[in-house]
XYZ file of C-alpha atoms in Angstrom:
528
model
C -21.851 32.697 -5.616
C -23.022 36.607 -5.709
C -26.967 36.815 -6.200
C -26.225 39.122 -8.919
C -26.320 37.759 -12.240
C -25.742 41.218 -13.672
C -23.735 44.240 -11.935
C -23.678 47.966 -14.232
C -21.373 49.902 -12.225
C -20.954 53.785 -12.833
C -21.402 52.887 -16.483
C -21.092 55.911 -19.200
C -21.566 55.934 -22.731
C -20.456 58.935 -25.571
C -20.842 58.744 -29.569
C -19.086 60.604 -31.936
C -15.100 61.127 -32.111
C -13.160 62.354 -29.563
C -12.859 66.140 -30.385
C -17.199 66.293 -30.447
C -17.698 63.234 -27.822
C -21.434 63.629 -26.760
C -21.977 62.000 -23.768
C -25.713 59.649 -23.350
C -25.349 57.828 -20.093
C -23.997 58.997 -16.770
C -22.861 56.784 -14.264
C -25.508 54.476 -14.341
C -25.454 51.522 -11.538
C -28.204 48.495 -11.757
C -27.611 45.086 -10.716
C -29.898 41.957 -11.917
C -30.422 39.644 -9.298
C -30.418 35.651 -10.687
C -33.894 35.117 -12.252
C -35.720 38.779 -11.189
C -37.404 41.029 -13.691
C -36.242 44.592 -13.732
C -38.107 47.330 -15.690
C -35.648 49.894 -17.168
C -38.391 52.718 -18.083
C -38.118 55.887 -19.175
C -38.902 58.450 -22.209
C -37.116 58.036 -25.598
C -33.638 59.199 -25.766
C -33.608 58.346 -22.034
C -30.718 56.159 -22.696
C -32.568 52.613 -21.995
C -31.243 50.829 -25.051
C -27.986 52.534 -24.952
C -27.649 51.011 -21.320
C -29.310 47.450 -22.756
C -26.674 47.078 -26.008
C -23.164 47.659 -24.005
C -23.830 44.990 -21.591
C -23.206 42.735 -24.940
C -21.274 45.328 -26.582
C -23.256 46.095 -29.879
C -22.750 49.850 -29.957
C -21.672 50.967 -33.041
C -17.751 50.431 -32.852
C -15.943 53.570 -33.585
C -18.782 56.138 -32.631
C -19.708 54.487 -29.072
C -17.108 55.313 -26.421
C -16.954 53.521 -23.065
C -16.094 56.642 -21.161
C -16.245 54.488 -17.796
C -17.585 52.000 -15.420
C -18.084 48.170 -15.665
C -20.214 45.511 -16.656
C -20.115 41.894 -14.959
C -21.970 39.376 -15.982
C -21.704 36.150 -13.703
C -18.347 37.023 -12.940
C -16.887 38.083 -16.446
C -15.850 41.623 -17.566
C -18.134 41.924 -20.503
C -16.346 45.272 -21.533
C -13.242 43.605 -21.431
C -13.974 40.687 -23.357
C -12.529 39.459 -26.555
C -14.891 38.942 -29.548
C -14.293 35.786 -29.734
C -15.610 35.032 -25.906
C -18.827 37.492 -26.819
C -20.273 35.491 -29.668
C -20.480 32.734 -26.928
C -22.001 34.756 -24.478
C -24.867 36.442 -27.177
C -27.571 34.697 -27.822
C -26.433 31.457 -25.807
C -26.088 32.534 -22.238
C -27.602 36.108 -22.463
C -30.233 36.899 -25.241
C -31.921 39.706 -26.338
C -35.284 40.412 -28.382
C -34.612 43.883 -30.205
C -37.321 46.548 -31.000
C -37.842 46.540 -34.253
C -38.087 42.928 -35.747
C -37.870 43.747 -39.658
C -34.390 45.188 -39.076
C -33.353 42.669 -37.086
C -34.507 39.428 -39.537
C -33.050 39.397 -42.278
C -35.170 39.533 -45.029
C -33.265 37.023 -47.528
C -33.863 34.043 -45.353
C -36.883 32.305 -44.483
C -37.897 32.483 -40.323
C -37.386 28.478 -40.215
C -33.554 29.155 -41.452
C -32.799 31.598 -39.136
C -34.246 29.934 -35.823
C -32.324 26.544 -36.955
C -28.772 28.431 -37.448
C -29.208 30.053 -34.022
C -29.669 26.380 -32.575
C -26.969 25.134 -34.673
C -24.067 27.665 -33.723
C -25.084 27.363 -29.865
C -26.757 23.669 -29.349
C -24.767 22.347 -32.288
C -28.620 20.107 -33.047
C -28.910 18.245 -36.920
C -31.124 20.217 -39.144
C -34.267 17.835 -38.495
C -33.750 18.262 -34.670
C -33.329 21.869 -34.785
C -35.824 22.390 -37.092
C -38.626 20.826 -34.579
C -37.607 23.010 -32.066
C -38.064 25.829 -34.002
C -41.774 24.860 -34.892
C -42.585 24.077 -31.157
C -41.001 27.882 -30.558
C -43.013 29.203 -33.080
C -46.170 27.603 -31.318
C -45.156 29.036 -27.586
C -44.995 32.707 -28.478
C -48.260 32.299 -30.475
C -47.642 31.396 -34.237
C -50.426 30.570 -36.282
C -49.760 27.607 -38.401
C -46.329 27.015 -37.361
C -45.584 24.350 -39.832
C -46.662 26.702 -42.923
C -45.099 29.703 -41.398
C -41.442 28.574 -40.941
C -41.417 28.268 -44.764
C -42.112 32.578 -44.812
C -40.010 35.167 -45.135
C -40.429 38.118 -42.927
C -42.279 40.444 -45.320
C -44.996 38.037 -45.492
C -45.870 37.964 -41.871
C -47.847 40.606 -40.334
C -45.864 42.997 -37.637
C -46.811 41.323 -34.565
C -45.787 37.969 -35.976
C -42.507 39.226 -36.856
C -42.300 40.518 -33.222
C -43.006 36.823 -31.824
C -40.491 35.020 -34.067
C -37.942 37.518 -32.546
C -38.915 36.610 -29.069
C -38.710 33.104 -30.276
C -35.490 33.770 -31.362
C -34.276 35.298 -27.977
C -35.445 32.236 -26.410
C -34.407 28.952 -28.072
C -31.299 28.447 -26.407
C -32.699 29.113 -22.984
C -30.345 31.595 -22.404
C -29.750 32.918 -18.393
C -30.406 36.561 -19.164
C -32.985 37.697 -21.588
C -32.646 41.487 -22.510
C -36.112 42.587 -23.763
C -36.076 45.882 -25.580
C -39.636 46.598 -25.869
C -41.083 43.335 -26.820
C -44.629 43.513 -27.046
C -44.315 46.869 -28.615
C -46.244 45.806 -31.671
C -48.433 43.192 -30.094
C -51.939 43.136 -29.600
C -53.756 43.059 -25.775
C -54.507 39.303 -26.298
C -51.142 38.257 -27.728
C -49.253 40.509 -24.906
C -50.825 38.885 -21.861
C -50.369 35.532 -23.294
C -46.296 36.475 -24.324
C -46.141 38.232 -20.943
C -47.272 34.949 -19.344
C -45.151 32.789 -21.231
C -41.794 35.104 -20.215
C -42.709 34.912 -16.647
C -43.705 30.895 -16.866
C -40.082 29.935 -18.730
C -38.337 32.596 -16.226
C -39.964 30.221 -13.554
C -38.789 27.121 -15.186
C -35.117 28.296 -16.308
C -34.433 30.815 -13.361
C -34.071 32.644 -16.170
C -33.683 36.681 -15.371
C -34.856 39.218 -17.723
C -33.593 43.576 -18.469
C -37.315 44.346 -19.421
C -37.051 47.750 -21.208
C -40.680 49.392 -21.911
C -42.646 52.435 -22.126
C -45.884 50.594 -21.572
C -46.127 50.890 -17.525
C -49.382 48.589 -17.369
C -46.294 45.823 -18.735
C -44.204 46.701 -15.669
C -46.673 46.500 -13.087
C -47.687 43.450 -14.506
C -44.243 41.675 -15.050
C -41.516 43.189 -12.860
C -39.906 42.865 -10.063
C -37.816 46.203 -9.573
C -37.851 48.876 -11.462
C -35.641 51.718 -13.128
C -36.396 54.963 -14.317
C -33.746 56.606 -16.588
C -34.000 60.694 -17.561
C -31.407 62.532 -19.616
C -28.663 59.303 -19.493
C -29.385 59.195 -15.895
C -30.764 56.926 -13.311
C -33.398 58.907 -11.263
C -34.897 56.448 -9.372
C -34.525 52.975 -8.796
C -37.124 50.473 -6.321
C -39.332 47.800 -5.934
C -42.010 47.545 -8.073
C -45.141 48.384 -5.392
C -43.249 51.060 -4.112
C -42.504 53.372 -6.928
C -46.074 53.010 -8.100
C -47.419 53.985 -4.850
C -45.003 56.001 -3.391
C -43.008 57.838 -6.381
C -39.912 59.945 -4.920
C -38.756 61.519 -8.214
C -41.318 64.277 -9.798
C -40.194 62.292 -13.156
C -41.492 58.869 -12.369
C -45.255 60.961 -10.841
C -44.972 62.402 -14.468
C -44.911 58.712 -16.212
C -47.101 57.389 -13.732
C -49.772 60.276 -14.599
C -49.063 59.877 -18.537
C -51.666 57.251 -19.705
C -53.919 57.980 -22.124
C -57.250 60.288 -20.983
C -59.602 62.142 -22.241
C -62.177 61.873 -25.162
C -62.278 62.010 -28.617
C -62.119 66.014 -29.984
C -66.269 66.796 -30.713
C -67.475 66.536 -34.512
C -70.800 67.646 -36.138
C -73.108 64.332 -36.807
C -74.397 65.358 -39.795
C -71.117 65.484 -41.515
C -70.781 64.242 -44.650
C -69.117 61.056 -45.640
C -65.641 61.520 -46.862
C -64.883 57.330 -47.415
C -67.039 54.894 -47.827
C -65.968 51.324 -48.211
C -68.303 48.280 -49.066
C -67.572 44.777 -49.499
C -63.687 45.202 -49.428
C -61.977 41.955 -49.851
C -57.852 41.123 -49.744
C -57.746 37.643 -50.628
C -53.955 36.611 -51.334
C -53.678 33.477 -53.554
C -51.338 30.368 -53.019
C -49.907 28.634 -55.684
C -48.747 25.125 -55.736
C -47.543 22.440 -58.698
C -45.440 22.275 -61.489
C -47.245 24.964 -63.237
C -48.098 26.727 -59.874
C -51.599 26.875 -60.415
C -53.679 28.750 -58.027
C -54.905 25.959 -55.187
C -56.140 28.163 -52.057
C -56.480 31.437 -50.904
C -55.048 33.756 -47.697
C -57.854 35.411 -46.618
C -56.728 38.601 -45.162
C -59.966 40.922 -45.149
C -63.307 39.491 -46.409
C -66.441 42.028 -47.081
C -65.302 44.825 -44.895
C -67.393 47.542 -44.890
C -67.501 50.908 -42.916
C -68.339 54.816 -43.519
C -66.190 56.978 -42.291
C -67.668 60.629 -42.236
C -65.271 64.023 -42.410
C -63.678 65.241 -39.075
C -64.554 61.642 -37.490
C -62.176 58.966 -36.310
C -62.921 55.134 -36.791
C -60.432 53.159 -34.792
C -59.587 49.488 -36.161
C -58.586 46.891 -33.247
C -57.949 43.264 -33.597
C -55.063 40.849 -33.044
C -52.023 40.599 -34.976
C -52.904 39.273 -38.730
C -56.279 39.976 -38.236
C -56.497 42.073 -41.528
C -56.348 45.780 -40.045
C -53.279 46.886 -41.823
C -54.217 45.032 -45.125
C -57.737 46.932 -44.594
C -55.534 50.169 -44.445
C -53.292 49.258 -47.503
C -56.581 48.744 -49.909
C -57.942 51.882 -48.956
C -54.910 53.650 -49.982
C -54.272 51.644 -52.998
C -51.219 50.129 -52.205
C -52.369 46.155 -52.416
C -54.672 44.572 -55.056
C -58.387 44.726 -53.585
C -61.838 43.582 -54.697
C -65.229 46.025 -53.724
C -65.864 49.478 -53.405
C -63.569 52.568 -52.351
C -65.159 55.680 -52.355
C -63.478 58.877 -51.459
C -65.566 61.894 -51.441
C -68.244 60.656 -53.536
C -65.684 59.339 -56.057
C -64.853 55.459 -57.087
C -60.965 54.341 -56.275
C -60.904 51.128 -57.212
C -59.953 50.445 -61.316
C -57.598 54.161 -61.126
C -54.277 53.986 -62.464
C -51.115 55.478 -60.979
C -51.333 58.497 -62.831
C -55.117 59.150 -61.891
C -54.490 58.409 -58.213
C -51.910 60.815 -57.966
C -54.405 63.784 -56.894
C -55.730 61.675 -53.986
C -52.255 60.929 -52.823
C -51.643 64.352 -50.965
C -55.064 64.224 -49.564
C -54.296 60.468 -48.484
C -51.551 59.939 -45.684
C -50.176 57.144 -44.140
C -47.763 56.737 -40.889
C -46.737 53.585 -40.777
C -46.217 50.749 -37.906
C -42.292 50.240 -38.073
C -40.768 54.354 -38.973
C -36.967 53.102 -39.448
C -38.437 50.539 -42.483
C -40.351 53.378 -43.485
C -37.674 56.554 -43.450
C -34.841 56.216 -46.109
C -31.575 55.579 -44.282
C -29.845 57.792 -46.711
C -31.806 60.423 -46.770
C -31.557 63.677 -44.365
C -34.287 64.012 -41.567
C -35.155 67.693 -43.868
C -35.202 65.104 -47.055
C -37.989 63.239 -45.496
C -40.291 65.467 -44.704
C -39.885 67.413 -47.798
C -39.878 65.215 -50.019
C -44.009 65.110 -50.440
C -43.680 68.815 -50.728
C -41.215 68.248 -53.724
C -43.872 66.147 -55.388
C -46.909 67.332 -54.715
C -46.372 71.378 -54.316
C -44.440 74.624 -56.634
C -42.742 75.614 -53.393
C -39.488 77.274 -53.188
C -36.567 75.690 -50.984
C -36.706 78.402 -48.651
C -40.971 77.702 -48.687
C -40.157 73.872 -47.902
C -37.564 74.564 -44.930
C -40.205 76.831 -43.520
C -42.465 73.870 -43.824
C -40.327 71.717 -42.390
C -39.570 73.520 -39.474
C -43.146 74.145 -38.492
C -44.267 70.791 -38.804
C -41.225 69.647 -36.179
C -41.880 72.255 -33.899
C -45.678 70.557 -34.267
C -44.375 67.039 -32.903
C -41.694 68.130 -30.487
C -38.751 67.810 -33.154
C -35.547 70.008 -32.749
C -35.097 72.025 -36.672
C -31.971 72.161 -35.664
C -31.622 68.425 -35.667
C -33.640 68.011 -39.613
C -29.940 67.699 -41.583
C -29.191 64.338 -39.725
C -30.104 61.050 -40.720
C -33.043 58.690 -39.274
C -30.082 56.177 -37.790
C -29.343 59.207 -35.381
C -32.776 59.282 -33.777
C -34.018 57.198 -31.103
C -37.483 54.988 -32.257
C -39.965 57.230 -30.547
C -37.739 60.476 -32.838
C -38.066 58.260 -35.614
C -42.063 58.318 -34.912
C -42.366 61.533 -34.635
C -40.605 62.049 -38.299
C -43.199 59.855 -39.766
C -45.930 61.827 -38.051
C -44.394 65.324 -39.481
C -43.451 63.455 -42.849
C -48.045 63.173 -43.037
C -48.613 66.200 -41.152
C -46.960 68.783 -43.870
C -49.051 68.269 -47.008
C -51.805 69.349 -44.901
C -54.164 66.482 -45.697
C -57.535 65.502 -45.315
C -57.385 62.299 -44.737
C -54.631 59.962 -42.474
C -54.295 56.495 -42.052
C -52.408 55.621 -38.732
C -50.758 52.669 -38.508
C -49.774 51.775 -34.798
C -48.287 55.472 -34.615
C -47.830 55.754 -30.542
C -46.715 52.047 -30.026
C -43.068 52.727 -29.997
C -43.665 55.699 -28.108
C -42.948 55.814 -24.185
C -46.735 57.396 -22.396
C -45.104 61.034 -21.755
C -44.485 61.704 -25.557
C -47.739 59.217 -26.774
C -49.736 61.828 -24.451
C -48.305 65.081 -26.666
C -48.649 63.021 -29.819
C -52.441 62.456 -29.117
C -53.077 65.662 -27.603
C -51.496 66.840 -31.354
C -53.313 64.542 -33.170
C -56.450 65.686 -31.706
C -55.707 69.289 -31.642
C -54.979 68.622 -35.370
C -57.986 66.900 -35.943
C -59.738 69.823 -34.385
C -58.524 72.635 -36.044
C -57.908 71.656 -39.612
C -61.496 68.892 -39.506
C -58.616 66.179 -40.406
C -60.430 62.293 -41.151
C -58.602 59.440 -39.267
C -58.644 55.819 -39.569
C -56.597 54.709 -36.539
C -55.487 51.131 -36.556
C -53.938 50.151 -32.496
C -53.960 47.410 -30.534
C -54.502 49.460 -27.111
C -57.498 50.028 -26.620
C -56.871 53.010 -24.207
C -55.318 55.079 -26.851
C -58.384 54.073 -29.402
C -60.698 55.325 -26.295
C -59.340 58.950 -26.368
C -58.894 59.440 -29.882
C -61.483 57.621 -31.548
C -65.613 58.117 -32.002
C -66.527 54.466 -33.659
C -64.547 51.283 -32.930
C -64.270 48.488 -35.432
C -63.140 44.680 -33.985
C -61.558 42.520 -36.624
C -60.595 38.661 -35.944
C -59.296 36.503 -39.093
C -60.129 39.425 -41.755
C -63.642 39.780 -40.835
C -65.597 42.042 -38.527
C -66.217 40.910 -35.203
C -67.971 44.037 -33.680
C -68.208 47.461 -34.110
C -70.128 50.435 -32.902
C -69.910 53.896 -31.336
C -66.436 53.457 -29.397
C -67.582 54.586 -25.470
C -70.550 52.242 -25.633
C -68.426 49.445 -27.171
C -66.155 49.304 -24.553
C -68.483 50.081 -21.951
C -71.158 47.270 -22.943
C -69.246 45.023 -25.669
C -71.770 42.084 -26.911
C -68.845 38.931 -28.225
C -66.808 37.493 -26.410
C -63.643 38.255 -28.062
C -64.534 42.127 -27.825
C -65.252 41.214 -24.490
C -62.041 39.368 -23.861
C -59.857 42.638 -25.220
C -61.840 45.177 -23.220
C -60.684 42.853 -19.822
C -57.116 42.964 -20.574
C -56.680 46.811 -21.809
């Protein structure tokens, strides 16, 4: 029996038809010894998920073409297999966690039905059976409530609990190959250590060997046993793990290595003035129950938050996953139902209709966590963008492209690229939309959802060298919601901690992290 569970062998990839084939991948070779951990690493666009989805064949058919090369898989010719023979091989022998988990559930069917038809096609387990594994899944990767939360549909769980039901997914049918396309992505420092240990303690247990794809490199030292570092569709350097962090050969893996987040947050003037003020905030979401589904309990998601956040500042938000920092976000901007005070430049938010909100709305910006749930599929890259220019400006066509272009140049976006559509782009492109999508109406304020966590270090170090330069030129107002804390470090000047929708900590964010008083702030500082 080979010791390679996995063998890619001078493996290239093109889209498109065959008159205007672009090429992504060139020859790339990697083999997967039986239960090792190999990084694949690299920028976005690199070709890492391109590499990840042919081993099981879920390129696009008709617009992926396998140019040439081979895949084995314990022995089988996974290119050359029938349909048929791959439905066996997915999600039973090899299975794979995907990057973005709201595309990938589908959002008709509750988590528990999803997990139990997984077991059922593979494992062929009775509903009751399956369904009890799927609840003691649920509480491996970290699922609050497990019981309560089968019963949910994937809009009502937060983004890194959508992330953990995927990995729970992946994992049921202890499968001999798990392909991880950046799985802790939206996952909070906590969360990821304990997910991280839980991949490397089943691994142990099942022999189990794992395609880790990431940008984070703090994962890979952590996790991997090899690693491989893709540029352009190309393999540039491939090694053990100690070695190519110590002794990098390619000038493109010194680059990545060099790429974490530095630096400090862009100077402001302390006497400026408040631009939001929030007091006594609370998100409580009621449950109903009964025949006449009377109101019996409450979820509460933020209870009496309260901050100031002056003009030209940056207040970071930092908690685990469901801790209330993207509901906090949400009720600032109006967009859920929220009791207390909301003050924007002196003036009261809460009680305003639609039609008297619409002059904060420009002003008010939002990038959110997931950007292929939040761009339009069917609408151009140039659409996008625009289309807050469309509502909220008199600007010609020709003013709008101009706009358009600018703001793309601003986050490292072709122009050339703005009449194609957001399926086209890889996630960290997708990103970088949303970011230009806030950027062009100029605003004042900008709530950032998790912007950089689907973005590998190289690019996250240009979008936060933007964001700052941003910050620093027009006196923009951020409210920056991330679960690593490096990021929060160089960007932010006050830290807020949030645990179950209340505050945990908070203070000025160098001497938080420096000397943080609770434990749990304590606890997050030690694994960032």
């Amino acid at each position: 029996m080979s010791d390679n569970l996995l063998s890619i062998d001078s493996l290239s990839v093109g889209f498109g038809r065959t008159k205007d084939l672009e090429q992504v991948t060139f020859d790339v070779s990697l083999d997967i010894k039986r239960g090792e951990t190999l990084a694949l690493v690299g920028e976005s666009g690199s070709g890492k998920s391109v590499t990840a989805n042919a081993i099981l064949k879920l390129l696009p058919r008709g617009s992926a073409h396998y140019l040439n090369g081979h895949i084995q898989f314990d022995g089988i010719d996974m290119l050359a297999c029938t349909e048929r023979r791959l439905r066996g091989i997915r999600g039973a022998r090899i299975g794979m966690i995907f990057q973005e988990p709201m595309v990938s559930l589908n959002p008709l069917h509750k988590i528990g039905k999803q997990l139990v038809e997984i077991v059922g096609i593979h494992r062929g387990l009775r509903q009751r059976k399956a369904e009890a594994l799927a609840i003691e899944w649920l509480k491996k990767v970290g699922i609050r409530q497990p019981e309560a939360k089968i019963n949910a549909y994937p809009h009502e769980l937060s983004g890194g609990e959508r992330q953990r039901v995927m990995i729970a997914m992946a994992l049921i049918n202890e499968p001999e190959l798990l392909i991880a396309d950046e799985p802790t992505t939206a996952l909070d420092v906590s969360v990821q250590a304990q997910i991280l240990d839980l991949l490397k303690s089943l691994q142990k247990e099942l022999g189990m060997a794992m395609l880790f794809i990431t940008h984070d490199l703090s994962i890979v030292r952590r996790i991997a046993d090899r690693v491989a570092v893709m540029r352009n569709g190309e393999l540039v350097e491939v090694g053990e793990c100690r070695q190519v962090f110590t002794q990098p050969n390619h000038p493109y893996t010194k680059q990545l290595i060099d790429s974490d987040p530095k630096g400090l947050p862009v100077e402001v003037e302390p006497d400026s003035p408040p631009l939001l003020s929030v007091e006594q905030l609370r998100v409580w979401f009621p449950i109903t129950g009964g025949l006449f589904k009377r109101v019996v309990s409450h979820v509460k998601a933020v209870t009496d938050m309260g901050f100031e956040l002056k003009r030209g500042y940056s207040i970071g938000l930092v908690g685990e996953s469901g801790s209330g920092k993207s509901t906090t976000g949400m009720a600032i901007l109006r967009l859920v139902n929220s009791h207390g005070s909301i003050s924007y430049q002196g003036n009261e938010l809460q009680g305003l209709d639609r039609q008297a909100m619409l002059p904060y709305r420009n002003k008010m910006q939002v990038v959110f966590q997931d950007p292929f749930s939040a761009l339009n599929p069917r609408m151009s890259v140039a659409q996008v963008i625009g289309e807050g220019l469309q509502v909220h400006t008199q600007m010609s066509d020709k003013e709008v492209d101009a706009a358009i272009v600018k703001v793309m140049l601003e986050v490292d976006l072709d122009p050339e690229t703005r009449f194609r559509y957001p399926n086209e782009f890889s996630g960290g492109q997708r990103q970088r939309i949303a970011i230009a999508r806030a950027l062009v109406l100029k605003p004042e304020f900008i709530l950032l959802d998790e912007p950089t966590s689907s973005l590998d270090r190289t690019v996250q170090a240009q979008i936060l060298q933007l964001l700052k330069s941003l910050q620093a030129k027009y006196g923009l107002t951020y409210l920056f919601i991330s679960h690593d804390l490096n990021v929060v470090k160089s960007l932010c000047h006050y830290t807020i901690v949030m645990r179950n929708g209340e505050i945990v900590e908070q203070g000025e964010t160098q001497k938080l992290f420096s000397q943080p008083n609770q434990s749990y702030t304590q606890e997050l500082v030690a694994l960032s």
